[in-house]
mmCIF file of C-alpha atoms in Angstrom:
data_model
loop_
_atom_site.group_PDB
_atom_site.id
_atom_site.type_symbol
_atom_site.label_atom_id
_atom_site.label_comp_id
_atom_site.label_asym_id
_atom_site.label_seq_id
_atom_site.Cartn_x
_atom_site.Cartn_y
_atom_site.Cartn_z
ATOM 1 C CA MET A 1 0.000 0.000 0.000
ATOM 2 C CA ASP A 2 2.913 2.324 0.559
ATOM 3 C CA GLY A 3 3.654 2.198 -3.185
ATOM 4 C CA MET A 4 0.162 3.456 -3.958
ATOM 5 C CA ASP A 5 0.612 6.412 -1.634
ATOM 6 C CA GLY A 6 3.720 7.336 -3.610
ATOM 7 C CA MET A 7 1.742 7.078 -6.854
ATOM 8 C CA ASN A 8 -0.879 9.466 -5.566
ATOM 9 C CA GLY A 9 1.847 11.964 -4.765
ATOM 10 C CA MET A 10 3.308 11.611 -8.242
ATOM 11 C CA GLY A 11 -0.148 11.942 -9.764
ATOM 12 C CA GLY A 12 -0.404 15.362 -8.169
ATOM 13 C CA MET A 13 3.001 16.317 -9.553
ATOM 14 C CA GLY A 14 1.994 15.024 -12.981
ATOM 15 C CA SER A 15 -0.948 17.406 -13.090
ATOM 16 C CA VAL A 16 1.351 20.308 -12.201
ATOM 17 C CA PHE A 17 3.720 19.328 -15.011
ATOM 18 C CA GLY A 18 0.680 18.996 -17.285
ATOM 19 C CA MET A 19 -0.214 22.593 -16.504
ATOM 20 C CA PHE A 20 3.330 23.677 -17.402
ATOM 21 C CA ALA A 21 3.086 21.716 -20.659
ATOM 22 C CA ILE A 22 -0.004 23.741 -21.638
ATOM 23 C CA ILE A 23 1.733 27.113 -21.161
ATOM 24 C CA PRO A 24 3.826 26.954 -24.385
ATOM 25 C CA ILE A 25 0.733 25.923 -26.350
ATOM 26 C CA LEU A 26 -1.220 28.845 -24.900
ATOM 27 C CA MET A 27 1.635 31.216 -25.679
ATOM 28 C CA TYR A 28 1.740 29.910 -29.258
ATOM 29 C CA LEU A 29 -2.015 30.402 -29.608
ATOM 30 C CA LEU A 30 -1.731 33.899 -28.131
ATOM 31 C CA ILE A 31 1.014 34.862 -30.583
ATOM 32 C CA LEU A 32 -0.949 33.324 -33.460
ATOM 33 C CA GLY A 33 -4.104 35.194 -32.441
ATOM 34 C CA PHE A 34 -2.232 38.490 -32.156
ATOM 35 C CA SER A 35 -0.640 37.922 -35.557
ATOM 36 C CA ILE A 36 -4.006 37.284 -37.193
ATOM 37 C CA TYR A 37 -5.486 40.360 -35.473
ATOM 38 C CA PHE A 38 -2.545 42.497 -36.623
ATOM 39 C CA ILE A 39 -2.847 41.280 -40.226
ATOM 40 C CA VAL A 40 -6.592 41.955 -40.318
ATOM 41 C CA ARG A 41 -6.158 45.444 -38.833
ATOM 42 C CA THR A 42 -3.370 46.219 -41.317
ATOM 43 C CA ILE A 43 -5.508 45.105 -44.262
ATOM 44 C CA ARG A 44 -8.421 47.251 -43.050
ATOM 45 C CA PHE A 45 -6.109 50.233 -42.606
ATOM 46 C CA MET A 46 -4.643 49.820 -46.091
ATOM 47 C CA LYS A 47 -8.133 49.609 -47.653
ATOM 48 C CA GLU A 48 -9.181 52.801 -45.883
ATOM 49 C CA LYS A 49 -5.928 54.540 -46.817
ATOM 50 C CA THR A 50 -6.331 53.553 -50.471
ATOM 51 C CA LYS A 51 -9.877 54.904 -50.491
ATOM 52 C CA LEU A 52 -8.810 58.207 -48.920
ATOM 53 C CA ASP A 53 -5.834 58.527 -51.285
ATOM 54 C CA GLN A 54 -8.101 57.964 -54.259
ATOM 55 C CA GLU A 55 -10.491 60.676 -53.039
ATOM 56 C CA ARG A 56 -7.566 63.050 -52.506
ATOM 57 C CA ASN A 57 -6.256 62.380 -56.013
ATOM 58 C CA GLU A 58 -9.691 63.103 -57.490
ATOM 59 C CA LYS A 59 -9.814 66.399 -55.593
ATOM 60 C CA LEU A 60 -6.325 67.277 -56.791
ATOM 61 C CA ASP A 61 -7.344 66.528 -60.386
ATOM 62 C CA THR A 62 -10.331 68.828 -59.998
ATOM 63 C CA LEU A 63 -8.141 71.537 -58.500
ATOM 64 C CA ILE A 64 -5.605 71.234 -61.338
ATOM 65 C CA LYS A 65 -8.374 71.574 -63.916
ATOM 66 C CA VAL A 66 -9.745 74.676 -62.183
ATOM 67 C CA MET A 67 -6.258 76.216 -61.987
ATOM 68 C CA GLN A 68 -5.608 75.491 -65.676
ATOM 69 C CA GLU A 69 -8.925 77.109 -66.648
ATOM 70 C CA LYS A 70 -8.089 80.187 -64.595
ATOM 71 C CA SER A 71 -4.635 80.475 -66.146
ATOM 72 C CA ARG A 72 -6.162 80.390 -69.654
ATOM 73 C CA ASP A 73 -8.444 83.325 -68.836
#
């Protein structure tokens, strides 16, 4: 029976080591999740920036046309 008492003690230690084995997996998942979040945010930002740049270019084209018309007069 003494051997079984030792096994129970080791079973408790095994669960502690099991918890430590999960930590690298959780860290990997955390890094993976952050990476996906960062990529999605970057893509959204680039779409918005492209849209705003396109609007700015259209306004600049309009301004250039107005300036050219004024210079002709």
